[in-house]
Tab-separated table of C-alpha atoms in Angstrom:
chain	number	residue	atom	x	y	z
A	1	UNK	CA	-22.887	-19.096	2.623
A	2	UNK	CA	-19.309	-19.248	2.849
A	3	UNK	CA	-17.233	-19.242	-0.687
A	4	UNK	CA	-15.383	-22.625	-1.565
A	5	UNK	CA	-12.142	-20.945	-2.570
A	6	UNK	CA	-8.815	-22.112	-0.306
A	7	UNK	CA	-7.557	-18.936	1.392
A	8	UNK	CA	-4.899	-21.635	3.603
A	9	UNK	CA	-3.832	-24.893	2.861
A	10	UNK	CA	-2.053	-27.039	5.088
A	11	UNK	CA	-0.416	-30.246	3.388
A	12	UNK	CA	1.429	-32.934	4.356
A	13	UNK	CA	2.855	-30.931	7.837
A	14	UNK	CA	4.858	-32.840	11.081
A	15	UNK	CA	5.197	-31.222	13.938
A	16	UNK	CA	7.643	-32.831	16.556
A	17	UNK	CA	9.549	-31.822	19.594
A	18	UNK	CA	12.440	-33.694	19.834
A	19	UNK	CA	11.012	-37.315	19.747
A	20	UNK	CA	7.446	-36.492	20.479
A	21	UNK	CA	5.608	-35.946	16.977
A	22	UNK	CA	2.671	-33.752	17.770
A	23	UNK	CA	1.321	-33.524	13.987
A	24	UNK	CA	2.086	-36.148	11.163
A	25	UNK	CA	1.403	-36.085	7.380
A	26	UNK	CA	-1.477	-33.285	8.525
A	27	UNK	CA	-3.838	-32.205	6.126
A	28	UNK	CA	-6.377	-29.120	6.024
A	29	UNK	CA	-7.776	-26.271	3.967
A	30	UNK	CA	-9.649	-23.205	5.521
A	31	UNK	CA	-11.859	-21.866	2.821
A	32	UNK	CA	-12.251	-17.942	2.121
A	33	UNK	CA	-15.058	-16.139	4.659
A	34	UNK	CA	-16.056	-19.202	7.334
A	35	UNK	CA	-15.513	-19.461	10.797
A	36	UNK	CA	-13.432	-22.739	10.883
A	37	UNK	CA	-13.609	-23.882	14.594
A	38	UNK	CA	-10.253	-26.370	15.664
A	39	UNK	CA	-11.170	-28.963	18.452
A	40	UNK	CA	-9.054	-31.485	19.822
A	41	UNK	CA	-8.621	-33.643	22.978
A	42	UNK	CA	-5.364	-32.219	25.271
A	43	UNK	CA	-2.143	-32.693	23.842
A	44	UNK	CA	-3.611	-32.801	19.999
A	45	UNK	CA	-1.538	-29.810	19.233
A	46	UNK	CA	-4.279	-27.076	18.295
A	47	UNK	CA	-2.311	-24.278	19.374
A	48	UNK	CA	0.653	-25.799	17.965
A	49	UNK	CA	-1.185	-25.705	14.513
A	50	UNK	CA	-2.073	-22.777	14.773
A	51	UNK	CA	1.225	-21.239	15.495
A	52	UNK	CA	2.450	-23.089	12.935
A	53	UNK	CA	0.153	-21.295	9.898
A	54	UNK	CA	1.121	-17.857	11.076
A	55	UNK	CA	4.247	-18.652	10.851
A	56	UNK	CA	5.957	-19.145	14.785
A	57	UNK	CA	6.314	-23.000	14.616
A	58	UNK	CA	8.001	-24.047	11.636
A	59	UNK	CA	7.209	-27.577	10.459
A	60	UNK	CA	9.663	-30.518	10.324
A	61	UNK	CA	7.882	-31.654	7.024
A	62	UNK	CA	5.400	-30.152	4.811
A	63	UNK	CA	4.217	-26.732	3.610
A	64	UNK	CA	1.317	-23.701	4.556
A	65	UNK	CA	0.255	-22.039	1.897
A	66	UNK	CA	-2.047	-18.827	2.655
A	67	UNK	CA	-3.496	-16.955	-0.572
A	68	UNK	CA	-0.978	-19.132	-2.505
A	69	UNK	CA	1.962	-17.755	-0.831
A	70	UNK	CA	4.465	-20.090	1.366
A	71	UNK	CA	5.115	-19.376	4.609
A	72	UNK	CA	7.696	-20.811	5.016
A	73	UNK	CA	10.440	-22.003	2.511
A	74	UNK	CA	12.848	-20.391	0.161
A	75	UNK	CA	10.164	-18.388	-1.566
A	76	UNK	CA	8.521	-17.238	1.280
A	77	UNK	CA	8.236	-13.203	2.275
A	78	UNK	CA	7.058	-13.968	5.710
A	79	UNK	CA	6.432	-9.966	6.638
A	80	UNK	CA	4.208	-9.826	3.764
A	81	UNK	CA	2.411	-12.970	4.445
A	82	UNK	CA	1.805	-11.895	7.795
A	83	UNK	CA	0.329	-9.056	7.163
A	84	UNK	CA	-2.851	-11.054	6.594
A	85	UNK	CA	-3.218	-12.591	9.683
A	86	UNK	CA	-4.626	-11.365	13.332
A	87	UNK	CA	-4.434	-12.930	16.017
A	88	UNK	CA	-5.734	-13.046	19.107
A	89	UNK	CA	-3.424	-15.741	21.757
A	90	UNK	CA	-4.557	-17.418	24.756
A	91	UNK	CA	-4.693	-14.234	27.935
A	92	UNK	CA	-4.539	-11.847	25.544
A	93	UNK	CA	-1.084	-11.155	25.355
A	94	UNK	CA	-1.669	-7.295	25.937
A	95	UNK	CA	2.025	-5.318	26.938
A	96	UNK	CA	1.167	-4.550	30.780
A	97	UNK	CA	2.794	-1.505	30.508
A	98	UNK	CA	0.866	0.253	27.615
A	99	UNK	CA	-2.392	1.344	27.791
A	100	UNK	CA	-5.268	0.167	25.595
A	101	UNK	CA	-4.685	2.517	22.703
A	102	UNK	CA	-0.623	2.003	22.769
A	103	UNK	CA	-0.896	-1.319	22.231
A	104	UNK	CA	-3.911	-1.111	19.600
A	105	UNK	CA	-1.613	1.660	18.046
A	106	UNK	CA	1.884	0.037	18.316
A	107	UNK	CA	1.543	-2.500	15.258
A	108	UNK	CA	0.327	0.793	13.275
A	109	UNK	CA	3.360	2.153	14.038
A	110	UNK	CA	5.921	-0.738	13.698
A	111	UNK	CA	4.796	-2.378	10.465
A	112	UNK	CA	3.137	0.526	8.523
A	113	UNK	CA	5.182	3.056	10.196
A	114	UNK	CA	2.645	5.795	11.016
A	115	UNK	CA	2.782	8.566	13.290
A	116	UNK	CA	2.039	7.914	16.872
A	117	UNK	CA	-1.113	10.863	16.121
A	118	UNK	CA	-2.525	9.299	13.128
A	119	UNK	CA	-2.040	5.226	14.873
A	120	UNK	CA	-3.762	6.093	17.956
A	121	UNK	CA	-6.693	8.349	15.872
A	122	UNK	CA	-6.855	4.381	14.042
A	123	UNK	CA	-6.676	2.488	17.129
A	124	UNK	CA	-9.440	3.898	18.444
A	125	UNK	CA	-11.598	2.871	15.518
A	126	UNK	CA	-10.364	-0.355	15.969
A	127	UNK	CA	-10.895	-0.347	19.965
A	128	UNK	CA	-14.745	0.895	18.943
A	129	UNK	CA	-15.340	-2.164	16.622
A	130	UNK	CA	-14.300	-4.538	18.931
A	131	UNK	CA	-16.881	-3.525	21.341
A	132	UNK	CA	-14.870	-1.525	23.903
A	133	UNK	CA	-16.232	2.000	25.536
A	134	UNK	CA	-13.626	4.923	24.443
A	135	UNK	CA	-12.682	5.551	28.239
A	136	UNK	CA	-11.328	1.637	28.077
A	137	UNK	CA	-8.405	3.370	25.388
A	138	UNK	CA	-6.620	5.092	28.404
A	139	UNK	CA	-6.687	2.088	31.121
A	140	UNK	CA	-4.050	-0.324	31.206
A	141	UNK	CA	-4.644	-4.305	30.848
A	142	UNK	CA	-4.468	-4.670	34.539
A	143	UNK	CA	-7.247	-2.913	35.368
A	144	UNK	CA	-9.869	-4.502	32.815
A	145	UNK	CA	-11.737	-8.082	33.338
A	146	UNK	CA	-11.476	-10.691	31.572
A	147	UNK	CA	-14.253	-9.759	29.070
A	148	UNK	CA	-12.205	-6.387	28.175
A	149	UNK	CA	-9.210	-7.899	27.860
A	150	UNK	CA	-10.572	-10.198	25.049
A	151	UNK	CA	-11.882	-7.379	23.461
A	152	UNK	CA	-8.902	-5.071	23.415
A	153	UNK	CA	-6.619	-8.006	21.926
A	154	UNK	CA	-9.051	-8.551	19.078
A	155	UNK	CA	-9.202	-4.451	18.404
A	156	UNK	CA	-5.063	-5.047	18.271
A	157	UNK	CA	-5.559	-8.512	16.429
A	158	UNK	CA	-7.747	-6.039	14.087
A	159	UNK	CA	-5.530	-2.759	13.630
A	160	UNK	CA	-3.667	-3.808	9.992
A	161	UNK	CA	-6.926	-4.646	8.743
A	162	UNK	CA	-6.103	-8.699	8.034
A	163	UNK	CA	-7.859	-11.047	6.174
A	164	UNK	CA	-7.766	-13.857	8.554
A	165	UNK	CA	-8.242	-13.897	12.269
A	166	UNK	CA	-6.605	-16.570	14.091
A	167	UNK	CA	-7.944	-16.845	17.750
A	168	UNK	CA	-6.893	-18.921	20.786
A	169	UNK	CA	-9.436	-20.025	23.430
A	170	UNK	CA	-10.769	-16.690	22.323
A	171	UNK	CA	-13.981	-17.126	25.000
A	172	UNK	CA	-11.972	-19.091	27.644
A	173	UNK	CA	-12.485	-17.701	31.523
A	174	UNK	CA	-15.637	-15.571	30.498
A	175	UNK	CA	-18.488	-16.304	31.567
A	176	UNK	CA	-21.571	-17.489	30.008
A	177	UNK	CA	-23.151	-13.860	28.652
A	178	UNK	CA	-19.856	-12.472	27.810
A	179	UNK	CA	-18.972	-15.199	25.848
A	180	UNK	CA	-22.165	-14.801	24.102
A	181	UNK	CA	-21.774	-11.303	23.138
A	182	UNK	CA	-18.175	-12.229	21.837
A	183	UNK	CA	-19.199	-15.204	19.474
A	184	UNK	CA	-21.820	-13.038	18.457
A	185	UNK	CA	-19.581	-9.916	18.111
A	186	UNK	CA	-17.311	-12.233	15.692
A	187	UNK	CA	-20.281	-13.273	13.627
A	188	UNK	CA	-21.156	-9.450	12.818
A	189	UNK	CA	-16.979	-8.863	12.141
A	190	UNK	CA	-16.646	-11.622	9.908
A	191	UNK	CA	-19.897	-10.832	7.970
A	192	UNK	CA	-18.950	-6.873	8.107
A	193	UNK	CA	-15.480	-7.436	7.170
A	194	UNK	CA	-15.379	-10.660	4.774
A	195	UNK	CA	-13.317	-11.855	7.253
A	196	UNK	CA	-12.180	-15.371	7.618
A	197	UNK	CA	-11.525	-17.154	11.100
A	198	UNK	CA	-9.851	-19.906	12.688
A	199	UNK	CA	-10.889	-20.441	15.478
A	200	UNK	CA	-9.342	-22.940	18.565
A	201	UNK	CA	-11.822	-23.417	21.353
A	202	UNK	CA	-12.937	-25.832	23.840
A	203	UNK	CA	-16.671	-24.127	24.005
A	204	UNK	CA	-19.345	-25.946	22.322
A	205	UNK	CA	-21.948	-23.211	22.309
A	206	UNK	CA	-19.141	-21.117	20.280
A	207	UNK	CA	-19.042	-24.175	17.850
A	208	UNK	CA	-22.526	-24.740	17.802
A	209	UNK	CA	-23.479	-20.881	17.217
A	210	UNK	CA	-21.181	-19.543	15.054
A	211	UNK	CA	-18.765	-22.098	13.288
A	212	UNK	CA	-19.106	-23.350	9.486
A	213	UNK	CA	-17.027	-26.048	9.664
A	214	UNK	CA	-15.557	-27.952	12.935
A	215	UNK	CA	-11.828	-29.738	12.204
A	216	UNK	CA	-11.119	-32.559	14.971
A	217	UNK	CA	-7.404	-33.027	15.819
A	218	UNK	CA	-6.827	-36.412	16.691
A	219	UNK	CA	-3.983	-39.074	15.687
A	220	UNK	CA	-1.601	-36.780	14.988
A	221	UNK	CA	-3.633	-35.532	12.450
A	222	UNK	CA	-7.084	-33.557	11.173
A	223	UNK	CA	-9.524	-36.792	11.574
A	224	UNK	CA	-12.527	-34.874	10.304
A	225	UNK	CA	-13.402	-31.382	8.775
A	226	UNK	CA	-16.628	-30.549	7.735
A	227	UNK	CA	-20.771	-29.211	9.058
A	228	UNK	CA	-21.015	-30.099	12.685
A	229	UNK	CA	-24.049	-32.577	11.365
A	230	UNK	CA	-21.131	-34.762	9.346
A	231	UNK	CA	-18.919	-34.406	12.411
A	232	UNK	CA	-20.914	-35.579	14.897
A	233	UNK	CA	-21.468	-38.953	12.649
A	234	UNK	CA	-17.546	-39.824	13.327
A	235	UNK	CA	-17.043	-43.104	14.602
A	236	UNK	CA	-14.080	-42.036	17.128
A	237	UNK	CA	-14.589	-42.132	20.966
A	238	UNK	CA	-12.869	-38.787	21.609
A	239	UNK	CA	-16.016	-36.939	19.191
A	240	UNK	CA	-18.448	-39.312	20.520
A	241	UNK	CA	-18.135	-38.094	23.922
A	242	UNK	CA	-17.957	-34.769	22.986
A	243	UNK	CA	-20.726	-33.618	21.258
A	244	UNK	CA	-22.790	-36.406	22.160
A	245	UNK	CA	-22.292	-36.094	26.068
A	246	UNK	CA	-24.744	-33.699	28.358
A	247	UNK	CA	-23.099	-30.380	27.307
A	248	UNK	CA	-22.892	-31.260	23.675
A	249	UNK	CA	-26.367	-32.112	23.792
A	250	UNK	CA	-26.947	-29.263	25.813
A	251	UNK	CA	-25.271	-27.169	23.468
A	252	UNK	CA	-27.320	-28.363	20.443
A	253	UNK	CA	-30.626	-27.984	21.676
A	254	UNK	CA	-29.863	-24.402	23.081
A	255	UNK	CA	-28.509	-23.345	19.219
A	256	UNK	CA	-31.563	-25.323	17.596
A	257	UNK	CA	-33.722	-23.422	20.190
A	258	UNK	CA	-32.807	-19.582	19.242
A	259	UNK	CA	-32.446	-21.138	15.095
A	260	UNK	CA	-36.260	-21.714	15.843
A	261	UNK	CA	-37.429	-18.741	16.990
C-alpha cells in the first residue's frame, strides 16, 4: 500500500510550442512510493510532461512542486531539486563512447565529485542492482541488446541514489520476457528502495502488472488519475478502446491469471 503523501504536484501547467498548446491548466499529484503509470494517445505530450517535472521543459504557466520545492521559479535550486530524480529516456541515452561503468560512474563524479576509483567501485553496485552481469561494466552500449541497454540506463538513472525514477517507454523494443523481467525488476527496486516512479509507457501488461495508479493524458490535460478499475469506467473513446480492446482485455486476464495463482 502506497502512502497518500504528495512527493510532486503539478498545478495549473501549459505547455505550448509556439501556437500549438500541448498541456493547458494541467493538473496532477504523484503520491510518495507508487508506480504512477502516464498513458496518452500520440501527440498528448507524455514525454513533454515528463520533461517538464524534472525540470528540461519549462512551463508557459503554472508551477511543479517536488517535496515542496519549486522547480522552477525564483525560489527554485534546480541542482538540488534534481538530485532527486532518475531518469531513464527513451533509447537509453547511454554516451557511445564510454563503457558501461563510465557512464554509471560519470554522474558520481560530476555532481558529487568523487574519485574516478571510488565512482566506478559505486557504479558497479549500481550496474549489479539493475540486473546486469559484472562483465557487461567493461562493454560499450554498442555492443549490448536492447534488454542491456535498458538495464545499464536504469543502473545510471540509479547511481545518486534518487527518490523518484522517471522512465520513458522504459520496456519499448523488448520483447515479451524481457519486458517481464524489467517490470518485475522495478517492482522489487521500488519496494527495496521506497522508491517512487513515473512511469510513461504504451505497454498494458506493464500497467496492468505493476502500476498503482494510471493518469490518461487527453485534452490537453490529465482526464483521469486513479486504480486501473476507476480508469477503465471513463466515458472517453480514446480509454475505451484502450483497455477495453483485444490487448487490453488480453492484458487483464493475463494479470488476473498470475494474481490467482
Amino acid at each position: 500500500m502506497t502512502s497518500r503523501e504528495i512527493i510532486v504536484e503539478v498545478k495549473d501547467v501549459t505547455n505550448r510550442f509556439g501556437n500549438h498548446i500541448v498541456h493547458q491548466a494541467l493538473d496532477l499529484n504523484v503520491y510518495k512510493g507508487e508506480i504512477l503509470g502516464v498513458v496518452g494517445g500520440s501527440g498528448s505530450g507524455k514525454s513533454v510532461l515528463l520533461r517538464t517535472i524534472v525540470g528540461l521543459q519549462r512551463p508557459a504557466a503554472g508551477s511543479v512542486q517536488v517535496g515542496r520545492l519549486e522547480v522552477y521559479g525564483p525560489s527554485a535550486n534546480r541542482p538540488h531539486t534534481q538530485r532527486r530524480f532518475g531518469v531513464l529516456f527513451q533509447r537509453g541515452a547511454l554516451f557511445s563512447s564510454l563503457t558501461v561503468l563510465e557512464n554509471v560512474a560519470l554522474p558520481l563524479i560530476e555532481h558529487l565529485g568523487l574519485s574516478r576509483s571510488r565512482a566506478e567501485h559505486l557504479a558497479r553496485l549500481k550496474i549489479g542492482l539493475a540486473g546486469l552481469p559484472a562483465k557487461s561494466a567493461d562493454q560499450y552500449p554498442a555492443s549490448l541488446s536492447g534488454g542491456m541497454i535498458k538495464r545499464a540506463a536504469l543502473a545510471r538513472a540509479l547511481a545518486l541514489d534518487p527518490e523518484i525514477l522517471f522512465l520513458d517507454e522504459p520496456t519499448a523494443g523488448l520483447d515479451p520476457i524481457g519486458a517481464g523481467a524489467f517490470d518485475q525488476l522495478l517492482l522489487t527496486l521500488r519496494d527495496a528502495l521506497g522508491l517512487t516512479v513515473f512511469l510513461v509507457t504504451h505497454d498494458l501488461d506493464t500497467l496492468y502488472t505493476i502500476c498503482d495508479r494510471v493518469a490518461v493524458l487527453s485534452q490537453r490535460k490529465v482526464l483521469v488519475a486513479d486504480t486501473l478499475p476507476v480508469v477503465e469506467q471513463c466515458n472517453d473513446p480514446w480509454v475505451q478502446d484502450y483497455f477495453h480492446g483485444p490487448r487490453g482485455r488480453s492484458a487483464k486476464n493475463a494479470a488476473q491469471a498470475v494474481t490467482d495463482t
